[in-house]
mmCIF file of C-alpha atoms in Angstrom:
data_model
loop_
_atom_site.group_PDB
_atom_site.id
_atom_site.type_symbol
_atom_site.label_atom_id
_atom_site.label_comp_id
_atom_site.label_asym_id
_atom_site.label_seq_id
_atom_site.Cartn_x
_atom_site.Cartn_y
_atom_site.Cartn_z
ATOM 1 C CA UNK A 1 76.908 -38.956 -37.974
ATOM 2 C CA UNK A 2 74.660 -41.184 -35.889
ATOM 3 C CA UNK A 3 74.684 -44.891 -35.031
ATOM 4 C CA UNK A 4 71.036 -46.514 -35.051
ATOM 5 C CA UNK A 5 70.753 -49.543 -32.889
ATOM 6 C CA UNK A 6 67.771 -51.760 -32.288
ATOM 7 C CA UNK A 7 68.817 -53.484 -28.903
ATOM 8 C CA UNK A 8 66.983 -56.584 -27.844
ATOM 9 C CA UNK A 9 64.799 -56.543 -30.937
ATOM 10 C CA UNK A 10 63.047 -53.526 -29.765
ATOM 11 C CA UNK A 11 60.685 -51.671 -32.334
ATOM 12 C CA UNK A 12 62.199 -48.368 -31.681
ATOM 13 C CA UNK A 13 65.652 -47.288 -32.663
ATOM 14 C CA UNK A 14 68.111 -45.912 -30.323
ATOM 15 C CA UNK A 15 70.153 -43.182 -31.888
ATOM 16 C CA UNK A 16 73.554 -42.104 -30.420
ATOM 17 C CA UNK A 17 76.272 -39.886 -31.834
ATOM 18 C CA UNK A 18 79.259 -41.848 -33.533
ATOM 19 C CA UNK A 19 82.381 -41.231 -31.510
ATOM 20 C CA UNK A 20 84.868 -38.929 -33.310
ATOM 21 C CA UNK A 21 88.091 -40.766 -34.699
ATOM 22 C CA UNK A 22 91.365 -40.116 -32.974
ATOM 23 C CA UNK A 23 93.287 -37.125 -34.312
ATOM 24 C CA UNK A 24 97.068 -36.597 -34.047
ATOM 25 C CA UNK A 25 98.024 -32.839 -34.749
ATOM 26 C CA UNK A 26 101.068 -32.064 -36.763
ATOM 27 C CA UNK A 27 102.935 -29.044 -35.548
ATOM 28 C CA UNK A 28 102.767 -26.080 -38.038
ATOM 29 C CA UNK A 29 99.920 -27.764 -40.180
ATOM 30 C CA UNK A 30 96.734 -26.119 -38.718
ATOM 31 C CA UNK A 31 94.990 -23.357 -40.694
ATOM 32 C CA UNK A 32 91.423 -22.060 -41.061
ATOM 33 C CA UNK A 33 89.500 -22.806 -44.242
ATOM 34 C CA UNK A 34 86.026 -21.522 -45.130
ATOM 35 C CA UNK A 35 83.617 -24.600 -45.535
ATOM 36 C CA UNK A 36 80.416 -24.114 -47.649
ATOM 37 C CA UNK A 37 77.952 -26.588 -47.424
ATOM 38 C CA UNK A 38 74.373 -27.051 -49.147
ATOM 39 C CA UNK A 39 72.274 -29.793 -48.034
ATOM 40 C CA UNK A 40 68.749 -31.005 -49.100
ATOM 41 C CA UNK A 41 67.089 -33.326 -46.576
ATOM 42 C CA UNK A 42 63.978 -34.840 -47.755
ATOM 43 C CA UNK A 43 62.000 -38.166 -48.370
ATOM 44 C CA UNK A 44 61.568 -38.883 -52.433
ATOM 45 C CA UNK A 45 58.269 -38.307 -53.266
ATOM 46 C CA UNK A 46 56.866 -38.247 -57.181
ATOM 47 C CA UNK A 47 53.890 -37.884 -59.221
ATOM 48 C CA UNK A 48 53.169 -40.010 -62.246
ATOM 49 C CA UNK A 49 50.590 -39.696 -64.798
ATOM 50 C CA UNK A 50 50.786 -43.182 -66.206
ATOM 51 C CA UNK A 51 47.406 -45.336 -65.647
ATOM 52 C CA UNK A 52 47.361 -47.422 -62.424
ATOM 53 C CA UNK A 53 46.550 -50.495 -64.343
ATOM 54 C CA UNK A 54 49.769 -50.159 -66.489
ATOM 55 C CA UNK A 55 50.457 -49.318 -70.238
ATOM 56 C CA UNK A 56 49.485 -51.898 -72.790
ATOM 57 C CA UNK A 57 50.844 -51.417 -76.316
ATOM 58 C CA UNK A 58 48.702 -52.345 -79.371
ATOM 59 C CA UNK A 59 50.280 -55.138 -81.601
ATOM 60 C CA UNK A 60 52.970 -53.369 -83.629
ATOM 61 C CA UNK A 61 53.921 -54.306 -87.267
ATOM 62 C CA UNK A 62 57.404 -55.073 -87.952
ATOM 63 C CA UNK A 63 59.869 -52.138 -88.171
ATOM 64 C CA UNK A 64 57.138 -49.783 -86.741
ATOM 65 C CA UNK A 65 57.210 -48.076 -83.471
ATOM 66 C CA UNK A 66 54.710 -47.123 -80.813
ATOM 67 C CA UNK A 67 55.218 -44.263 -78.304
ATOM 68 C CA UNK A 68 53.371 -43.764 -74.961
ATOM 69 C CA UNK A 69 54.379 -40.466 -73.070
ATOM 70 C CA UNK A 70 53.367 -39.613 -69.563
ATOM 71 C CA UNK A 71 54.638 -37.098 -66.834
ATOM 72 C CA UNK A 72 56.866 -38.300 -63.930
ATOM 73 C CA UNK A 73 57.882 -35.467 -61.592
ATOM 74 C CA UNK A 74 59.900 -35.360 -58.560
ATOM 75 C CA UNK A 75 58.058 -33.301 -55.984
ATOM 76 C CA UNK A 76 60.584 -33.605 -53.236
ATOM 77 C CA UNK A 77 63.829 -31.566 -52.739
ATOM 78 C CA UNK A 78 66.035 -34.692 -52.639
ATOM 79 C CA UNK A 79 67.321 -36.457 -55.723
ATOM 80 C CA UNK A 80 65.160 -39.431 -56.917
ATOM 81 C CA UNK A 81 66.650 -42.252 -58.926
ATOM 82 C CA UNK A 82 64.162 -44.287 -60.887
ATOM 83 C CA UNK A 83 63.982 -47.274 -63.355
ATOM 84 C CA UNK A 84 61.394 -48.438 -65.790
ATOM 85 C CA UNK A 85 60.978 -52.141 -66.258
ATOM 86 C CA UNK A 86 59.441 -53.438 -69.527
ATOM 87 C CA UNK A 87 57.303 -56.772 -68.883
ATOM 88 C CA UNK A 88 56.156 -58.976 -71.739
ATOM 89 C CA UNK A 89 52.570 -60.321 -71.575
#
C-alpha cells in the first residue's frame, strides 16, 4: 500500500510506500502457501438511458401504480454502487 501526502498544501500528491509492520517469526511455524488473487482496478463508469431533465410521473389515482423503466449499465470493470432518490415536486 502507499501513503499519499500533500506536503505544504501542494497541488500534487507525494506517494511513498507504507513501511512494513515489524514481524516476529515463531520457530517451526513457517510454511509456503499458494496465494491466488484476482484484482480489477478501474474507475466507475456507467451509462444511463433516463432523460437528463428527470422523470416526472403523471398524477396517479389512489391504489394505482405507474412504472418507468430505463437502462442503467456499469461499463467499467469495477463494482459500482448506486442509489436512487425520489424527490417530491
